[in-house]
Coordinates of N, CA and C in Angstrom, one line a residue:
Chain A
E1 N -6.0 -24.4 -5.3 CA -7.1 -24.7 -4.3 C -8.4 -24.0 -4.8
P2 N -9.5 -24.8 -4.8 CA -10.8 -24.2 -5.3 C -11.2 -23.1 -4.4
E3 N -11.9 -22.1 -4.9 CA -12.3 -21.0 -4.1 C -13.7 -20.5 -4.5
V4 N -14.3 -19.8 -3.6 CA -15.6 -19.2 -3.8 C -15.4 -17.9 -4.5
T5 N -16.1 -17.6 -5.6 CA -15.9 -16.4 -6.3 C -17.1 -15.5 -6.3
Q6 N -17.0 -14.2 -6.1 CA -18.1 -13.3 -6.1 C -17.9 -12.2 -7.1
T7 N -19.0 -11.8 -7.7 CA -19.0 -10.6 -8.6 C -20.3 -9.8 -8.3
P8 N -20.2 -8.5 -8.5 CA -19.0 -7.7 -8.8 C -18.2 -7.5 -7.5
S9 N -17.0 -7.0 -7.5 CA -16.3 -6.7 -6.3 C -16.8 -5.5 -5.6
H10 N -17.3 -4.5 -6.4 CA -17.9 -3.3 -5.8 C -19.1 -2.9 -6.7
Q11 N -20.2 -2.7 -5.9 CA -21.5 -2.3 -6.6 C -22.0 -1.0 -5.9
V12 N -22.2 0.0 -6.8 CA -22.8 1.3 -6.3 C -24.2 1.4 -6.8
T13 N -25.1 1.7 -6.0 CA -26.5 1.7 -6.4 C -27.2 2.9 -5.7
Q14 N -28.3 3.3 -6.2 CA -29.1 4.4 -5.6 C -30.2 3.7 -4.7
M15 N -30.5 4.4 -3.6 CA -31.5 4.0 -2.7 C -32.8 3.6 -3.5
G16 N -33.4 2.5 -3.1 CA -34.6 2.1 -3.8 C -34.5 1.2 -5.0
Q17 N -33.2 1.1 -5.5 CA -32.9 0.2 -6.6 C -32.7 -1.2 -6.2
E18 N -32.9 -2.1 -7.1 CA -32.7 -3.6 -6.8 C -31.3 -3.9 -7.2
V19 N -30.6 -4.8 -6.4 CA -29.3 -5.2 -6.8 C -29.3 -6.8 -6.6
I20 N -28.5 -7.4 -7.4 CA -28.2 -8.8 -7.4 C -26.7 -9.0 -7.2
L21 N -26.4 -9.7 -6.1 CA -25.0 -10.1 -5.9 C -24.8 -11.5 -6.3
R22 N -23.7 -11.8 -7.0 CA -23.5 -13.2 -7.5 C -22.4 -13.9 -6.9
C23 N -22.5 -15.2 -6.8 CA -21.5 -16.0 -6.1 C -21.4 -17.3 -6.9
V24 N -20.2 -17.9 -7.0 CA -20.1 -19.2 -7.5 C -19.4 -20.0 -6.4
P25 N -20.1 -20.9 -5.7 CA -19.5 -21.6 -4.6 C -18.6 -22.7 -5.1
I26 N -17.8 -23.3 -4.2 CA -16.9 -24.4 -4.6 C -17.8 -25.5 -5.1
S27 N -17.3 -26.2 -6.2 CA -18.2 -27.0 -7.0 C -18.8 -28.2 -6.3
N28 N -18.1 -28.8 -5.4 CA -18.7 -30.0 -4.7 C -19.3 -29.7 -3.3
H29 N -19.5 -28.4 -3.1 CA -20.1 -28.0 -1.8 C -21.6 -28.0 -1.9
L30 N -22.3 -28.3 -0.8 CA -23.7 -28.5 -0.8 C -24.4 -27.4 0.0
Y31 N -23.7 -26.7 0.8 CA -24.4 -25.7 1.7 C -23.8 -24.3 1.3
F32 N -24.7 -23.3 1.2 CA -24.3 -22.0 0.8 C -24.9 -21.0 1.8
Y33 N -24.1 -19.9 1.9 CA -24.5 -18.9 2.9 C -24.2 -17.5 2.4
W34 N -24.9 -16.5 3.0 CA -24.6 -15.1 2.8 C -24.4 -14.5 4.2
Y35 N -23.3 -13.8 4.3 CA -23.0 -13.0 5.5 C -22.8 -11.6 5.1
R36 N -22.9 -10.7 6.0 CA -22.5 -9.3 5.6 C -21.7 -8.7 6.8
Q37 N -20.9 -7.6 6.4 CA -20.2 -6.9 7.4 C -20.3 -5.4 7.1
I38 N -21.0 -4.7 8.0 CA -21.0 -3.2 7.8 C -19.6 -2.7 8.3
L39 N -19.1 -1.7 7.6 CA -17.8 -1.2 7.9 C -17.6 -0.9 9.4
G40 N -16.5 -1.6 9.9 CA -16.2 -1.4 11.3 C -16.9 -2.2 12.3
Q41 N -17.8 -3.1 11.7 CA -18.6 -3.9 12.6 C -18.3 -5.4 12.4
K42 N -19.0 -6.3 13.1 CA -18.6 -7.7 13.0 C -19.4 -8.3 11.8
V43 N -18.9 -9.5 11.4 CA -19.5 -10.3 10.4 C -20.9 -10.9 10.9
E44 N -21.9 -10.7 10.1 CA -23.3 -11.1 10.6 C -23.9 -12.1 9.6
F45 N -24.5 -13.2 10.1 CA -25.1 -14.2 9.4 C -26.4 -13.6 8.7
L46 N -26.6 -13.9 7.5 CA -27.9 -13.5 6.8 C -28.8 -14.7 6.6
V47 N -28.2 -15.7 5.8 CA -29.1 -16.8 5.4 C -28.2 -18.0 5.0
S48 N -28.8 -19.2 5.2 CA -28.1 -20.4 4.7 C -29.1 -21.1 3.7
F49 N -28.5 -21.9 2.8 CA -29.3 -22.5 1.7 C -28.8 -23.9 1.4
Y50 N -29.8 -24.8 1.4 CA -29.4 -26.2 1.1 C -30.5 -26.9 0.4
N51 N -30.2 -27.7 -0.6 CA -31.2 -28.5 -1.4 C -32.3 -27.6 -1.9
N52 N -31.8 -26.4 -2.5 CA -32.7 -25.5 -3.1 C -33.7 -24.8 -2.2
E53 N -33.4 -24.7 -1.0 CA -34.3 -24.0 -0.1 C -33.5 -23.4 1.0
I54 N -34.1 -22.3 1.6 CA -33.5 -21.7 2.8 C -33.6 -22.6 4.0
S55 N -32.4 -22.8 4.6 CA -32.3 -23.6 5.8 C -32.6 -22.8 7.1
E56 N -32.0 -21.6 7.1 CA -32.2 -20.7 8.2 C -31.9 -19.3 7.8
K57 N -32.5 -18.3 8.4 CA -32.3 -16.9 8.1 C -32.3 -16.1 9.4
S58 N -31.6 -15.0 9.3 CA -31.6 -14.1 10.5 C -32.6 -13.1 10.4
E59 N -32.7 -12.3 11.5 CA -33.7 -11.2 11.5 C -33.4 -10.1 10.5
I60 N -32.1 -10.0 10.1 CA -31.7 -9.0 9.1 C -32.4 -9.4 7.7
F61 N -32.5 -10.7 7.5 CA -33.0 -11.2 6.2 C -34.5 -11.1 6.1
D62 N -34.9 -9.8 5.8 CA -36.4 -9.6 5.8 C -36.9 -9.8 4.4
D63 N -38.1 -9.3 4.1 CA -38.8 -9.5 2.8 C -38.1 -8.8 1.7
Q64 N -37.2 -7.9 2.0 CA -36.4 -7.2 0.9 C -35.3 -8.1 0.3
F65 N -35.0 -9.2 1.0 CA -33.9 -10.1 0.6 C -34.5 -11.4 0.0
S66 N -33.8 -11.9 -0.9 CA -34.1 -13.2 -1.4 C -32.8 -13.9 -2.0
V67 N -32.8 -15.2 -2.0 CA -31.7 -15.9 -2.5 C -32.2 -16.9 -3.5
E68 N -31.3 -17.3 -4.4 CA -31.7 -18.2 -5.5 C -30.4 -18.9 -6.0
R69 N -30.7 -20.2 -6.4 CA -29.6 -20.9 -7.1 C -30.2 -21.2 -8.5
P70 N -30.0 -20.3 -9.4 CA -30.7 -20.4 -10.7 C -30.2 -21.5 -11.6
D71 N -29.0 -21.9 -11.4 CA -28.5 -23.0 -12.2 C -27.6 -23.9 -11.3
G72 N -26.8 -24.7 -11.8 CA -26.0 -25.6 -11.0 C -24.7 -25.0 -10.4
S73 N -24.5 -23.7 -10.8 CA -23.2 -23.2 -10.3 C -23.4 -21.8 -9.5
N74 N -24.3 -21.0 -9.9 CA -24.5 -19.7 -9.3 C -25.4 -19.7 -8.1
F75 N -25.1 -18.8 -7.1 CA -25.9 -18.6 -6.0 C -26.0 -17.1 -5.8
T76 N -27.2 -16.5 -5.8 CA -27.4 -15.1 -5.8 C -28.2 -14.6 -4.6
L77 N -27.8 -13.3 -4.3 CA -28.5 -12.6 -3.2 C -29.2 -11.4 -3.9
K78 N -30.5 -11.2 -3.8 CA -31.1 -10.1 -4.3 C -31.7 -9.2 -3.2
I79 N -31.4 -7.9 -3.3 CA -32.0 -6.9 -2.4 C -33.0 -6.1 -3.3
R80 N -34.3 -6.2 -2.9 CA -35.3 -5.6 -3.8 C -35.3 -4.1 -3.9
S81 N -35.2 -3.5 -2.8 CA -35.3 -2.0 -2.7 C -34.3 -1.6 -1.7
T82 N -33.1 -1.2 -2.2 CA -32.0 -1.0 -1.2 C -32.2 0.2 -0.4
K83 N -31.7 0.1 0.8 CA -31.7 1.2 1.8 C -30.2 1.7 2.1
L84 N -30.1 2.9 2.6 CA -28.7 3.3 2.9 C -28.0 2.3 3.9
E85 N -28.8 1.8 4.8 CA -28.2 0.9 5.8 C -27.8 -0.5 5.3
D86 N -28.1 -0.7 4.0 CA -27.7 -2.0 3.3 C -26.3 -1.9 2.9
S87 N -25.7 -0.7 2.9 CA -24.3 -0.6 2.6 C -23.4 -1.4 3.5
A88 N -22.7 -2.3 2.9 CA -21.9 -3.3 3.6 C -21.0 -4.1 2.7
M89 N -20.2 -4.9 3.2 CA -19.5 -6.0 2.5 C -20.3 -7.2 2.6
Y90 N -20.6 -7.8 1.5 CA -21.5 -9.0 1.5 C -20.6 -10.2 1.1
F91 N -20.5 -11.2 2.0 CA -19.7 -12.4 1.7 C -20.5 -13.6 1.5
C92 N -20.2 -14.3 0.4 CA -20.8 -15.6 0.2 C -19.9 -16.6 0.7
A93 N -20.4 -17.7 1.2 CA -19.6 -18.8 1.7 C -20.3 -20.2 1.3
S94 N -19.5 -21.2 1.3 CA -20.0 -22.5 1.1 C -19.3 -23.5 2.0
S95 N -19.9 -24.7 2.2 CA -19.2 -25.7 2.9 C -19.7 -27.1 2.4
P96 N -18.8 -28.1 2.5 CA -19.2 -29.4 1.9 C -20.3 -30.1 2.7
E97 N -20.3 -29.8 4.0 CA -21.4 -30.5 4.8 C -22.0 -29.4 5.7
G98 N -23.1 -29.7 6.2 CA -23.8 -28.7 7.1 C -23.7 -29.0 8.5
F99 N -23.1 -30.1 8.9 CA -23.1 -30.4 10.3 C -22.1 -29.4 11.0
Y100 N -22.2 -29.4 12.3 CA -21.6 -28.2 13.0 C -20.1 -28.1 12.9
N101 N -19.4 -29.1 12.5 CA -18.0 -29.1 12.5 C -17.4 -28.7 11.2
S102 N -18.2 -28.3 10.3 CA -17.7 -28.0 8.9 C -17.4 -26.5 8.7
P103 N -16.1 -26.2 8.5 CA -15.8 -24.8 8.4 C -16.2 -24.2 7.1
L104 N -16.4 -22.9 7.1 CA -16.9 -22.2 5.9 C -15.7 -21.7 5.1
H105 N -15.9 -21.7 3.8 CA -15.0 -21.0 2.9 C -15.6 -19.8 2.3
F106 N -15.1 -18.6 2.6 CA -15.7 -17.4 2.1 C -15.1 -16.9 0.8
G107 N -16.0 -16.3 0.0 CA -15.6 -15.6 -1.1 C -14.9 -14.2 -0.8
N108 N -14.4 -13.5 -1.7 CA -13.7 -12.3 -1.4 C -14.6 -11.1 -1.3
G109 N -15.9 -11.3 -1.4 CA -16.9 -10.3 -1.0 C -17.2 -9.3 -2.1
T110 N -18.4 -8.7 -2.0 CA -18.9 -7.6 -2.8 C -19.2 -6.5 -1.9
R111 N -18.5 -5.3 -2.2 CA -18.8 -4.1 -1.4 C -20.0 -3.4 -2.0
L112 N -21.0 -3.3 -1.3 CA -22.2 -2.6 -1.8 C -22.3 -1.2 -1.1
T113 N -22.4 -0.2 -2.0 CA -22.6 1.1 -1.5 C -23.9 1.7 -2.0
V114 N -24.8 2.0 -1.1 CA -26.1 2.6 -1.5 C -26.0 4.1 -1.2
T115 N -26.3 4.8 -2.3 CA -26.3 6.3 -2.1 C -27.6 7.0 -2.1
Chain B
R1 N -25.3 -10.0 28.0 CA -24.0 -10.4 27.6 C -23.9 -10.7 26.1
K2 N -22.9 -10.3 25.4 CA -22.7 -10.6 24.0 C -22.5 -12.1 23.8
E3 N -23.0 -12.5 22.6 CA -22.9 -14.0 22.3 C -21.4 -14.4 22.2
V4 N -20.6 -13.6 21.6 CA -19.2 -13.9 21.5 C -18.5 -12.6 21.7
E5 N -17.6 -12.6 22.7 CA -17.0 -11.3 23.1 C -15.4 -11.4 23.0
Q6 N -14.8 -10.4 22.4 CA -13.4 -10.4 22.3 C -12.9 -9.0 22.7
D7 N -11.7 -8.9 23.2 CA -11.0 -7.7 23.4 C -10.6 -7.1 22.0
P8 N -11.0 -5.9 21.7 CA -10.7 -5.4 20.4 C -9.3 -5.1 20.1
G9 N -8.5 -4.9 21.2 CA -7.1 -4.6 21.0 C -7.0 -3.1 20.6
P10 N -5.9 -2.7 19.9 CA -5.0 -3.5 19.2 C -3.9 -4.0 20.2
F11 N -3.4 -5.2 19.9 CA -2.2 -5.7 20.5 C -1.0 -5.4 19.6
N12 N -0.1 -4.6 20.2 CA 1.0 -4.1 19.4 C 2.3 -4.8 20.0
V13 N 2.9 -5.8 19.2 CA 3.9 -6.6 19.7 C 5.1 -6.6 18.7
P14 N 6.3 -6.8 19.2 CA 7.5 -6.9 18.3 C 7.6 -8.2 17.6
E15 N 8.2 -8.3 16.5 CA 8.5 -9.6 15.8 C 9.1 -10.5 16.8
G16 N 8.7 -11.8 16.8 CA 9.2 -12.8 17.6 C 8.5 -13.0 18.9
A17 N 7.6 -12.1 19.3 CA 6.9 -12.1 20.5 C 5.9 -13.2 20.5
T18 N 5.5 -13.6 21.7 CA 4.3 -14.5 21.9 C 3.1 -13.7 22.3
V19 N 2.0 -13.9 21.7 CA 0.8 -13.1 22.0 C -0.4 -14.1 22.2
A20 N -1.3 -13.8 23.1 CA -2.5 -14.6 23.3 C -3.7 -13.8 23.3
F21 N -4.7 -14.4 22.7 CA -6.1 -13.7 22.7 C -7.1 -14.6 23.3
N22 N -8.0 -14.0 24.0 CA -9.1 -14.8 24.6 C -10.4 -14.4 24.0
C23 N -11.4 -15.3 24.1 CA -12.7 -15.0 23.6 C -13.7 -15.7 24.6
T24 N -14.8 -15.1 24.9 CA -15.8 -15.7 25.7 C -17.1 -15.9 24.9
Y25 N -17.8 -16.9 25.2 CA -19.1 -17.1 24.5 C -20.2 -17.4 25.6
S26 N -21.4 -17.0 25.2 CA -22.5 -17.0 26.2 C -23.3 -18.3 26.3
N27 N -23.4 -19.0 25.1 CA -24.2 -20.2 25.1 C -23.4 -21.4 25.4
S28 N -23.8 -22.0 26.6 CA -23.0 -23.1 27.1 C -23.2 -24.4 26.2
A29 N -24.3 -24.3 25.4 CA -24.5 -25.5 24.5 C -23.8 -25.4 23.2
S30 N -23.0 -24.4 23.0 CA -22.2 -24.3 21.8 C -21.3 -25.5 21.6
Q31 N -21.2 -25.9 20.3 CA -20.5 -27.2 20.1 C -19.2 -27.0 19.2
S32 N -19.2 -26.0 18.4 CA -18.0 -25.9 17.6 C -17.5 -24.5 17.5
F33 N -16.2 -24.4 17.4 CA -15.5 -23.1 17.6 C -14.3 -23.0 16.6
F34 N -14.1 -21.8 16.2 CA -13.1 -21.6 15.2 C -12.4 -20.3 15.4
W35 N -11.2 -20.2 14.9 CA -10.5 -18.9 14.8 C -10.4 -18.6 13.3
Y36 N -10.8 -17.4 12.9 CA -10.6 -16.9 11.6 C -9.7 -15.7 11.6
R37 N -9.0 -15.5 10.5 CA -8.2 -14.3 10.4 C -8.8 -13.4 9.3
Q38 N -8.8 -12.1 9.5 CA -9.3 -11.2 8.5 C -8.4 -10.0 8.3
D39 N -7.9 -9.9 7.1 CA -7.1 -8.7 6.8 C -8.0 -7.6 6.4
C40 N -7.5 -6.4 6.4 CA -8.3 -5.2 6.2 C -9.1 -5.3 4.9
R41 N -10.4 -5.2 5.0 CA -11.3 -5.2 3.9 C -11.3 -6.4 3.0
K42 N -10.9 -7.5 3.7 CA -10.8 -8.8 3.0 C -11.8 -9.8 3.6
E43 N -11.9 -11.0 3.0 CA -12.8 -12.0 3.6 C -12.2 -12.7 4.8
P44 N -13.0 -13.2 5.7 CA -12.4 -14.0 6.8 C -11.9 -15.3 6.2
K45 N -10.7 -15.7 6.7 CA -10.1 -17.0 6.3 C -9.9 -17.8 7.5
L46 N -10.3 -19.1 7.4 CA -10.2 -20.0 8.5 C -8.7 -20.2 8.9
L47 N -8.4 -19.9 10.2 CA -7.1 -20.2 10.7 C -7.0 -21.6 11.3
M48 N -8.0 -21.9 12.2 CA -8.0 -23.2 12.7 C -9.3 -23.5 13.5
S49 N -9.7 -24.7 13.5 CA -10.8 -25.1 14.3 C -10.3 -25.3 15.7
V50 N -11.2 -25.3 16.7 CA -10.7 -25.4 18.1 C -11.4 -26.7 18.7
Y51 N -10.6 -27.6 19.1 CA -11.1 -28.9 19.6 C -11.0 -28.9 21.2
S52 N -11.8 -29.7 21.7 CA -11.9 -29.8 23.2 C -10.6 -30.1 23.9
S53 N -9.8 -30.9 23.2 CA -8.5 -31.3 23.8 C -7.4 -30.3 23.5
G54 N -7.7 -29.2 22.8 CA -6.7 -28.2 22.4 C -6.0 -28.7 21.1
N55 N -5.6 -27.8 20.3 CA -4.9 -28.2 19.1 C -3.8 -27.2 18.7
E56 N -2.9 -27.7 17.9 CA -1.7 -26.9 17.6 C -1.5 -27.0 16.1
D57 N -1.2 -25.9 15.4 CA -0.9 -25.9 14.0 C 0.3 -24.9 13.8
G58 N 1.5 -25.5 13.8 CA 2.7 -24.7 13.7 C 2.9 -23.8 14.9
R59 N 2.9 -22.5 14.6 CA 3.1 -21.5 15.7 C 1.8 -21.1 16.4
F60 N 0.7 -21.7 16.0 CA -0.6 -21.4 16.5 C -1.1 -22.5 17.4
T61 N -1.6 -22.1 18.6 CA -2.2 -23.1 19.5 C -3.6 -22.6 20.0
A62 N -4.6 -23.4 19.8 CA -5.9 -23.0 20.3 C -6.4 -23.9 21.4
Q63 N -7.0 -23.3 22.4 CA -7.5 -24.0 23.6 C -9.0 -23.7 23.8
L64 N -9.7 -24.7 24.4 CA -11.1 -24.5 24.7 C -11.3 -24.8 26.1
N65 N -12.0 -23.9 26.9 CA -12.3 -24.2 28.3 C -13.8 -24.1 28.4
R66 N -14.5 -25.3 28.4 CA -15.9 -25.3 28.3 C -16.5 -24.8 29.7
A67 N -15.8 -25.1 30.8 CA -16.4 -24.8 32.1 C -16.5 -23.3 32.2
S68 N -15.5 -22.6 31.7 CA -15.4 -21.1 31.8 C -16.0 -20.4 30.5
Q69 N -16.3 -21.2 29.5 CA -16.8 -20.7 28.3 C -15.9 -19.7 27.6
Y70 N -14.6 -20.1 27.5 CA -13.7 -19.3 26.7 C -12.8 -20.1 25.8
I71 N -12.3 -19.4 24.8 CA -11.5 -20.0 23.8 C -10.2 -19.1 23.7
S72 N -9.1 -19.7 23.5 CA -7.9 -18.9 23.4 C -7.1 -19.2 22.2
L73 N -6.3 -18.3 21.7 CA -5.4 -18.5 20.6 C -4.1 -17.9 21.0
L74 N -3.0 -18.8 20.9 CA -1.7 -18.4 21.2 C -0.9 -18.4 19.9
I75 N -0.2 -17.3 19.7 CA 0.7 -17.2 18.5 C 2.1 -17.0 19.0
R76 N 3.0 -18.0 18.7 CA 4.4 -17.9 19.1 C 5.2 -17.3 17.9
D77 N 6.3 -16.7 18.3 CA 7.3 -16.2 17.3 C 6.6 -15.4 16.2
S78 N 5.9 -14.3 16.6 CA 5.1 -13.5 15.7 C 5.9 -13.0 14.5
K79 N 5.2 -13.0 13.4 CA 5.8 -12.5 12.1 C 5.0 -11.2 11.8
L80 N 5.7 -10.4 10.9 CA 5.0 -9.2 10.4 C 3.7 -9.6 9.7
S81 N 3.7 -10.7 9.0 CA 2.6 -11.1 8.3 C 1.4 -11.6 9.1
D82 N 1.7 -11.7 10.4 CA 0.6 -12.1 11.3 C -0.3 -10.9 11.7
S83 N 0.1 -9.7 11.3 CA -0.7 -8.5 11.5 C -2.1 -8.7 10.8
A84 N -3.1 -8.7 11.6 CA -4.5 -8.9 11.0 C -5.5 -8.8 12.2
T85 N -6.7 -9.0 11.9 CA -7.8 -9.1 12.9 C -8.1 -10.5 13.1
Y86 N -8.1 -11.0 14.3 CA -8.4 -12.4 14.6 C -9.9 -12.5 15.1
L87 N -10.6 -13.3 14.4 CA -12.1 -13.4 14.7 C -12.4 -14.8 15.4
C88 N -13.0 -14.7 16.6 CA -13.4 -15.8 17.3 C -14.8 -16.2 16.8
V89 N -15.1 -17.4 16.4 CA -16.3 -17.8 15.8 C -16.9 -19.0 16.4
V90 N -18.2 -19.0 16.7 CA -18.9 -20.0 17.5 C -20.1 -20.5 16.7
N91 N -20.3 -21.8 16.7 CA -21.6 -22.3 16.3 C -22.4 -22.5 17.6
P92 N -23.5 -21.7 17.8 CA -24.1 -21.7 19.1 C -25.0 -22.9 19.4
D93 N -25.4 -23.6 18.4 CA -26.4 -24.6 18.6 C -26.2 -25.8 17.6
V94 N -26.1 -26.9 18.2 CA -25.8 -28.1 17.4 C -26.9 -28.4 16.4
D95 N -28.1 -28.0 16.8 CA -29.3 -28.3 15.9 C -29.4 -27.3 14.8
S96 N -28.7 -26.2 14.9 CA -28.6 -25.2 13.9 C -27.2 -25.2 13.3
S97 N -27.0 -26.0 12.4 CA -25.6 -26.2 11.9 C -25.2 -25.2 10.9
Y98 N -26.1 -24.2 10.6 CA -25.8 -23.3 9.5 C -25.3 -21.9 9.9
K99 N -25.5 -21.6 11.1 CA -25.3 -20.2 11.5 C -24.1 -20.1 12.4
L100 N -23.1 -19.3 12.0 CA -21.9 -19.0 12.8 C -22.1 -17.6 13.4
I101 N -21.7 -17.5 14.7 CA -21.7 -16.2 15.4 C -20.2 -15.7 15.5
F102 N -20.0 -14.5 15.0 CA -18.6 -14.0 14.9 C -18.5 -13.0 16.1
G103 N -17.3 -13.0 16.7 CA -16.9 -11.9 17.5 C -16.5 -10.7 16.7
S104 N -16.3 -9.6 17.4 CA -15.9 -8.3 16.7 C -14.5 -8.3 16.3
G105 N -13.7 -9.3 16.8 CA -12.3 -9.4 16.4 C -11.3 -8.7 17.3
T106 N -10.1 -9.3 17.3 CA -9.0 -8.7 18.1 C -7.9 -8.3 17.1
R107 N -7.5 -7.1 17.1 CA -6.6 -6.6 16.1 C -5.1 -6.8 16.6
L108 N -4.3 -7.4 15.8 CA -2.9 -7.6 16.1 C -2.0 -6.8 15.2
L109 N -1.1 -6.1 15.7 CA -0.1 -5.4 14.9 C 1.3 -5.9 15.4
V110 N 2.0 -6.5 14.4 CA 3.4 -6.9 14.7 C 4.4 -5.9 14.1
R111 N 5.2 -5.4 14.9 CA 6.1 -4.4 14.4 C 7.5 -4.9 14.3
P112 N 8.3 -4.4 13.4 CA 9.7 -4.9 13.2 C 10.6 -4.7 14.4

């Protein structure tokens, strides 16, 4: 079964540094997403991406965050200047369609630790 | 009121038991509903979509009550492998097809 893959599985960085989290969505999917989960808290929506542009973003997704699909397979999340509170599990997801009844397939996540 | 609210549990049940979880949502315009399962420090995995007429998948039954704005999940004949956190997930707005709202999850522990 095709799956969403994310790298690295764990990233440790110092406060103020830039990080790039990488994702390879399922190949025939058209919609891509980033969610995050702070330890012990619920999964939160960050951003959705379709047709090479952001479709929607949450209040969390401020100017420190950006997303990119640099080629036909990768989907990246960049955090420009990390803060301690950015420490979380970051999940990439994709779906074949964007209408409301299309379930998401999540990757296995990148654990980001900001020290 | 929280957008999606669940009893955090834990529900501690013996193998073979039947257990039910409820979830309430605040936006009456919500159109699509899902149950996801999440194991400790792993990604959420889709368990089942929830349809208006209710639906069943093996030992799992999901129901939707739009009038009362709640969703339920029933697990029959619990297995040890069912131990996990069950996430109620709602798409709150049909015009915004990209954003899912997750509940905090209900933890299930199935004991031998």
